[in-house]
PDB file of C-alpha atoms in Angstrom:
ATOM      1  CA  MET A   1      75.273 106.605 148.768  1.00 46.00           C
ATOM      2  CA  SER A   2      76.049 105.534 145.201  1.00 45.00           C
ATOM      3  CA  ASN A   3      75.258 107.686 142.211  1.00 45.00           C
ATOM      4  CA  PRO A   4      72.926 105.860 139.721  1.00 43.00           C
ATOM      5  CA  THR A   5      73.838 108.241 136.876  1.00 38.00           C
ATOM      6  CA  ARG A   6      77.554 107.579 137.334  1.00 37.00           C
ATOM      7  CA  ARG A   7      76.908 103.818 137.599  1.00 36.00           C
ATOM      8  CA  ARG A   8      74.843 103.888 134.367  1.00 35.00           C
ATOM      9  CA  PHE A   9      77.602 105.839 132.556  1.00 35.00           C
ATOM     10  CA  ILE A  10      80.279 103.357 133.632  1.00 34.00           C
ATOM     11  CA  ALA A  11      78.122 100.395 132.558  1.00 35.00           C
ATOM     12  CA  THR A  12      77.356 102.046 129.207  1.00 33.00           C
ATOM     13  CA  ALA A  13      80.990 102.980 128.612  1.00 38.00           C
ATOM     14  CA  THR A  14      82.139  99.456 129.486  1.00 35.00           C
ATOM     15  CA  ALA A  15      79.539  97.896 127.174  1.00 37.00           C
ATOM     16  CA  SER A  16      80.451 100.291 124.366  1.00 40.00           C
ATOM     17  CA  ALA A  17      84.133  99.495 124.756  1.00 41.00           C
ATOM     18  CA  ALA A  18      83.380  95.776 124.522  1.00 39.00           C
ATOM     19  CA  LEU A  19      81.714  96.323 121.141  1.00 42.00           C
ATOM     20  CA  ILE A  20      84.725  98.142 119.689  1.00 46.00           C
ATOM     21  CA  PRO A  21      87.947  96.129 120.159  1.00 44.00           C
ATOM     22  CA  ALA A  22      90.427  98.985 119.707  1.00 43.00           C
ATOM     23  CA  ALA A  23      88.336 101.249 121.938  1.00 41.00           C
ATOM     24  CA  LYS A  24      88.962  98.905 124.858  1.00 37.00           C
ATOM     25  CA  ALA A  25      92.443 100.409 125.054  1.00 39.00           C
ATOM     26  CA  TRP A  26      90.924 103.700 126.198  1.00 39.00           C
ATOM     27  CA  ALA A  27      89.034 102.059 129.044  1.00 34.00           C
ATOM     28  CA  VAL A  28      92.064 100.403 130.645  1.00 32.00           C
ATOM     29  CA  GLU A  29      95.568 101.272 131.661  1.00 35.00           C
ATOM     30  CA  ILE A  30      97.974 100.801 128.755  1.00 39.00           C
ATOM     31  CA  GLU A  31     101.647 100.034 128.675  1.00 42.00           C
ATOM     32  CA  ASP A  32     103.210 100.127 125.205  1.00 42.00           C
ATOM     33  CA  PRO A  33     104.848  96.713 124.598  1.00 44.00           C
ATOM     34  CA  SER A  34     107.228  98.170 121.999  1.00 43.00           C
ATOM     35  CA  LEU A  35     109.195 100.116 124.628  1.00 44.00           C
ATOM     36  CA  THR A  36     112.191  98.684 126.452  1.00 43.00           C
ATOM     37  CA  HIS A  37     112.104  98.552 130.241  1.00 41.00           C
ATOM     38  CA  ASP A  38     114.098 101.787 130.528  1.00 44.00           C
ATOM     39  CA  GLU A  39     111.774 103.619 128.106  1.00 43.00           C
ATOM     40  CA  THR A  40     108.497 102.371 129.579  1.00 43.00           C
ATOM     41  CA  LEU A  41     106.395 105.139 131.077  1.00 45.00           C
ATOM     42  CA  ALA A  42     103.856 104.608 133.814  1.00 44.00           C
ATOM     43  CA  PRO A  43     100.567 103.269 132.425  1.00 47.00           C
ATOM     44  CA  VAL A  44      98.266 106.065 131.304  1.00 45.00           C
ATOM     45  CA  ARG A  45      94.516 105.998 131.916  1.00 46.00           C
ATOM     46  CA  ARG A  46      92.542 107.006 128.830  1.00 49.00           C
ATOM     47  CA  ASN A  47      88.946 108.107 128.529  1.00 47.00           C
ATOM     48  CA  ILE A  48      86.484 106.519 126.101  1.00 47.00           C
ATOM     49  CA  SER A  49      83.803 109.137 126.681  1.00 47.00           C
ATOM     50  CA  SER A  50      84.773 111.150 123.598  1.00 62.00           C
ATOM     51  CA  PHE A  51      84.541 108.176 121.233  1.00 70.00           C
ATOM     52  CA  SER A  52      81.634 108.327 118.845  1.00 79.00           C
ATOM     53  CA  ALA A  53      80.940 105.790 116.128  1.00 86.00           C
ATOM     54  CA  GLN A  54      81.178 107.023 112.554  1.00 92.00           C
ATOM     55  CA  ASP A  55      79.302 105.809 109.482  1.00 95.00           C
ATOM     56  CA  TRP A  56      81.480 105.659 106.371  1.00 96.00           C
ATOM     57  CA  ARG A  57      78.485 106.814 104.262  1.00 96.00           C
ATOM     58  CA  ASP A  58      78.715 110.218 105.971  1.00 96.00           C
ATOM     59  CA  HIS A  59      82.180 110.678 104.460  1.00 97.00           C
ATOM     60  CA  PHE A  60      82.523 108.643 101.239  1.00 97.00           C
ATOM     61  CA  ASP A  61      80.376 107.587  98.266  1.00 97.00           C
ATOM     62  CA  SER A  62      81.819 104.059  98.399  1.00 97.00           C
ATOM     63  CA  LEU A  63      84.306 102.137 100.520  1.00 97.00           C
ATOM     64  CA  GLY A  64      86.846 101.706  97.723  1.00 97.00           C
ATOM     65  CA  VAL A  65      89.745  99.405  98.675  1.00 98.00           C
ATOM     66  CA  ALA A  66      89.335 100.606 102.302  1.00 98.00           C
ATOM     67  CA  SER A  67      88.447 103.831 104.105  1.00 98.00           C
ATOM     68  CA  ILE A  68      89.822 105.813 107.034  1.00 98.00           C
ATOM     69  CA  VAL A  69      88.348 108.774 108.897  1.00 97.00           C
ATOM     70  CA  ALA A  70      90.721 110.540 111.297  1.00 95.00           C
ATOM     71  CA  ASP A  71      88.589 112.516 113.743  1.00 94.00           C
ATOM     72  CA  THR A  72      90.761 115.231 115.287  1.00 91.00           C
ATOM     73  CA  THR A  73      88.027 116.242 117.742  1.00 90.00           C
ATOM     74  CA  SER A  74      87.551 112.852 119.398  1.00 90.00           C
ATOM     75  CA  ARG A  75      91.188 111.895 118.632  1.00 91.00           C
ATOM     76  CA  ALA A  76      90.224 108.601 117.049  1.00 94.00           C
ATOM     77  CA  LEU A  77      90.915 106.907 113.720  1.00 96.00           C
ATOM     78  CA  HIS A  78      88.076 104.910 112.141  1.00 97.00           C
ATOM     79  CA  TYR A  79      88.892 102.132 109.632  1.00 98.00           C
ATOM     80  CA  TRP A  80      86.580 100.156 107.327  1.00 98.00           C
ATOM     81  CA  ASP A  81      87.674  97.393 104.961  1.00 98.00           C
ATOM     82  CA  ALA A  82      86.315  97.185 101.398  1.00 97.00           C
ATOM     83  CA  THR A  83      83.266  95.178 102.536  1.00 97.00           C
ATOM     84  CA  GLY A  84      82.375  97.422 105.477  1.00 95.00           C
ATOM     85  CA  GLU A  85      82.283  94.364 107.742  1.00 96.00           C
ATOM     86  CA  ASP A  86      85.624  95.114 109.420  1.00 97.00           C
ATOM     87  CA  TYR A  87      85.206  98.393 111.332  1.00 97.00           C
ATOM     88  CA  ARG A  88      87.885  99.367 113.843  1.00 96.00           C
ATOM     89  CA  ILE A  89      88.573 102.414 115.999  1.00 95.00           C
ATOM     90  CA  TYR A  90      92.019 103.406 117.269  1.00 95.00           C
ATOM     91  CA  PRO A  91      93.000 106.143 119.751  1.00 95.00           C
ATOM     92  CA  THR A  92      95.324 108.738 118.184  1.00 94.00           C
ATOM     93  CA  SER A  93      97.394 111.814 118.740  1.00 91.00           C
ATOM     94  CA  VAL A  94      96.398 114.816 116.641  1.00 88.00           C
ATOM     95  CA  PRO A  95      98.062 118.088 115.570  1.00 84.00           C
ATOM     96  CA  MET A  96      98.944 120.597 118.301  1.00 78.00           C
ATOM     97  CA  SER A  97      96.930 123.422 116.761  1.00 83.00           C
ATOM     98  CA  ASP A  98      94.324 124.175 114.121  1.00 84.00           C
ATOM     99  CA  GLU A  99      97.030 125.855 112.029  1.00 82.00           C
ATOM    100  CA  LEU A 100      98.904 122.543 111.836  1.00 82.00           C
ATOM    101  CA  THR A 101      95.756 120.512 111.110  1.00 85.00           C
ATOM    102  CA  LYS A 102      95.049 119.784 107.465  1.00 88.00           C
ATOM    103  CA  ARG A 103      91.466 118.644 106.936  1.00 94.00           C
ATOM    104  CA  GLY A 104      89.863 117.135 103.872  1.00 95.00           C
ATOM    105  CA  TYR A 105      90.235 114.156 101.559  1.00 98.00           C
ATOM    106  CA  THR A 106      93.458 112.361 100.713  1.00 97.00           C
ATOM    107  CA  LYS A 107      94.679 108.769 100.320  1.00 98.00           C
ATOM    108  CA  ILE A 108      97.466 106.398 101.353  1.00 98.00           C
ATOM    109  CA  VAL A 109     100.144 106.529  98.633  1.00 98.00           C
ATOM    110  CA  ARG A 110     102.881 104.397 100.220  1.00 97.00           C
ATOM    111  CA  LYS A 111     103.728 102.486 103.376  1.00 98.00           C
ATOM    112  CA  LYS A 112     106.996 101.809 105.181  1.00 96.00           C
ATOM    113  CA  VAL A 113     108.118  99.577 108.034  1.00 97.00           C
ATOM    114  CA  GLY A 114     110.919 101.263 109.993  1.00 95.00           C
ATOM    115  CA  PRO A 115     110.515 104.785 108.610  1.00 95.00           C
ATOM    116  CA  ASP A 116     113.226 107.402 108.910  1.00 91.00           C
ATOM    117  CA  TRP A 117     112.316 110.986 109.866  1.00 91.00           C
ATOM    118  CA  THR A 118     113.384 114.370 108.574  1.00 91.00           C
ATOM    119  CA  PRO A 119     112.042 117.538 110.242  1.00 88.00           C
ATOM    120  CA  THR A 120     110.024 119.823 107.982  1.00 86.00           C
ATOM    121  CA  PRO A 121     110.975 123.505 107.499  1.00 86.00           C
ATOM    122  CA  ASN A 122     108.106 124.504 109.827  1.00 83.00           C
ATOM    123  CA  MET A 123     109.409 122.180 112.530  1.00 85.00           C
ATOM    124  CA  LEU A 124     112.906 123.608 112.156  1.00 90.00           C
ATOM    125  CA  GLU A 125     111.502 127.138 112.557  1.00 89.00           C
ATOM    126  CA  ARG A 126     110.046 126.107 115.916  1.00 88.00           C
ATOM    127  CA  ASP A 127     113.091 124.066 116.967  1.00 90.00           C
ATOM    128  CA  PRO A 128     116.341 124.558 114.980  1.00 92.00           C
ATOM    129  CA  ASP A 129     118.037 121.744 116.947  1.00 92.00           C
ATOM    130  CA  LEU A 130     115.920 119.021 115.302  1.00 91.00           C
ATOM    131  CA  LYS A 131     117.930 116.582 113.166  1.00 91.00           C
ATOM    132  CA  TYR A 132     117.293 113.696 110.770  1.00 92.00           C
ATOM    133  CA  MET A 133     116.617 110.415 112.595  1.00 90.00           C
ATOM    134  CA  PRO A 134     117.096 106.910 111.192  1.00 92.00           C
ATOM    135  CA  PRO A 135     114.642 104.143 112.117  1.00 93.00           C
ATOM    136  CA  GLY A 136     114.831 103.137 115.747  1.00 90.00           C
ATOM    137  CA  PRO A 137     113.583 103.769 119.275  1.00 88.00           C
ATOM    138  CA  GLY A 138     113.965 107.569 119.216  1.00 85.00           C
ATOM    139  CA  ASN A 139     112.339 108.056 115.827  1.00 90.00           C
ATOM    140  CA  PRO A 140     109.123 110.167 116.076  1.00 90.00           C
ATOM    141  CA  LEU A 141     107.394 108.013 113.407  1.00 93.00           C
ATOM    142  CA  GLY A 142     107.501 104.851 115.500  1.00 93.00           C
ATOM    143  CA  THR A 143     107.663 101.452 113.848  1.00 96.00           C
ATOM    144  CA  HIS A 144     105.389 101.944 110.805  1.00 97.00           C
ATOM    145  CA  ALA A 145     104.292 104.853 108.607  1.00 96.00           C
ATOM    146  CA  MET A 146     101.599 105.304 105.969  1.00 97.00           C
ATOM    147  CA  TYR A 147     102.205 108.332 103.744  1.00 96.00           C
ATOM    148  CA  LEU A 148      99.339 110.474 102.464  1.00 96.00           C
ATOM    149  CA  ASP A 149      99.294 112.284  99.133  1.00 96.00           C
ATOM    150  CA  TRP A 150      99.610 115.510 101.126  1.00 93.00           C
ATOM    151  CA  PRO A 151     103.361 116.188 101.429  1.00 89.00           C
ATOM    152  CA  ALA A 152     104.752 115.668 104.956  1.00 86.00           C
ATOM    153  CA  TYR A 153     101.467 114.284 106.364  1.00 92.00           C
ATOM    154  CA  LEU A 154     101.403 110.702 107.635  1.00 94.00           C
ATOM    155  CA  ILE A 155      99.564 108.204 109.765  1.00 97.00           C
ATOM    156  CA  HIS A 156     102.308 106.639 111.864  1.00 94.00           C
ATOM    157  CA  GLY A 157     103.286 105.051 115.149  1.00 95.00           C
ATOM    158  CA  THR A 158     104.986 106.667 118.105  1.00 92.00           C
ATOM    159  CA  HIS A 159     107.448 105.514 120.724  1.00 85.00           C
ATOM    160  CA  ASP A 160     106.208 108.291 123.035  1.00 86.00           C
ATOM    161  CA  THR A 161     102.954 106.843 124.350  1.00 85.00           C
ATOM    162  CA  ARG A 162     102.191 110.069 126.272  1.00 83.00           C
ATOM    163  CA  LYS A 163     101.203 111.667 122.934  1.00 89.00           C
ATOM    164  CA  ILE A 164      98.192 109.422 122.286  1.00 92.00           C
ATOM    165  CA  GLY A 165      94.898 111.089 123.139  1.00 85.00           C
ATOM    166  CA  ARG A 166      96.492 114.540 123.026  1.00 83.00           C
ATOM    167  CA  ARG A 167      97.086 117.453 120.682  1.00 85.00           C
ATOM    168  CA  SER A 168     100.775 116.705 120.330  1.00 80.00           C
ATOM    169  CA  SER A 169     101.852 116.317 116.683  1.00 82.00           C
ATOM    170  CA  SER A 170     103.098 118.735 114.053  1.00 78.00           C
ATOM    171  CA  GLY A 171     100.345 117.686 111.656  1.00 79.00           C
ATOM    172  CA  CYS A 172     100.354 113.883 111.524  1.00 90.00           C
ATOM    173  CA  ILE A 173      98.020 111.327 113.058  1.00 94.00           C
ATOM    174  CA  GLY A 174      99.862 109.075 115.526  1.00 94.00           C
ATOM    175  CA  LEU A 175      98.932 105.667 116.948  1.00 95.00           C
ATOM    176  CA  TYR A 176     100.435 103.338 119.517  1.00 95.00           C
ATOM    177  CA  ASN A 177     103.057 101.173 117.784  1.00 95.00           C
ATOM    178  CA  HIS A 178     101.072  97.943 118.261  1.00 95.00           C
ATOM    179  CA  PHE A 179      97.972  99.573 116.720  1.00 96.00           C
ATOM    180  CA  ILE A 180      99.810 101.090 113.738  1.00 96.00           C
ATOM    181  CA  ALA A 181     101.338  97.654 113.065  1.00 97.00           C
ATOM    182  CA  GLU A 182      97.823  96.161 112.981  1.00 97.00           C
ATOM    183  CA  LEU A 183      96.407  98.965 110.834  1.00 97.00           C
ATOM    184  CA  PHE A 184      99.433  98.825 108.498  1.00 98.00           C
ATOM    185  CA  GLU A 185      98.781  95.135 107.763  1.00 97.00           C
ATOM    186  CA  ILE A 186      95.125  95.596 106.805  1.00 97.00           C
ATOM    187  CA  THR A 187      95.342  98.954 104.984  1.00 98.00           C
ATOM    188  CA  PRO A 188      96.159  98.791 101.250  1.00 98.00           C
ATOM    189  CA  VAL A 189      97.867 101.556  99.326  1.00 98.00           C
ATOM    190  CA  GLY A 190      95.049 103.545  97.726  1.00 98.00           C
ATOM    191  CA  THR A 191      92.924 103.607 100.883  1.00 98.00           C
ATOM    192  CA  GLN A 192      90.843 106.774 100.939  1.00 98.00           C
ATOM    193  CA  VAL A 193      91.321 109.002 103.972  1.00 98.00           C
ATOM    194  CA  ARG A 194      89.340 111.875 105.348  1.00 97.00           C
ATOM    195  CA  VAL A 195      90.673 114.056 108.159  1.00 95.00           C
ATOM    196  CA  ILE A 196      87.895 115.905 110.003  1.00 94.00           C
TER     197      ILE A 196
END
């Protein structure tokens, strides 16, 4: 016998995902196209049930040049352009612990394609074997990075697709490489950001 509540949830979740283009990624199996065949992990099923729409007015007085809310509870990044007509949601990784999570208001101060990575002193305390990494497939920042005015905090890509949807970073907000590339293109320097 089928369960009408479960059927209604699936129909609602599917309809909700259709309304939010980036959210569709959480309703299907995903394989990161930026990985080579040897690096590709098995597709990972993601859950859209924790997604909740945000209203920029709950976070900012105006949209400015653009606005981002990084929700560490639902592990989603919300983007609005300056007009408010372009609203997108992306699945993210979030910091591993509350101690590593910086919350509040900041902004994008610079952007870089092919970022290099240097471990912070806190990272080196946890793992002294970490070393500087130039841009490339093993780099923890993925293909694109947007730097916040908080030192050592970024919104960036990741080559390790297992991290998305999990508490897995040392403080940054991570996106699939194809999503950070999209967000990078539409996000101007000066975009206001709130991490909640």
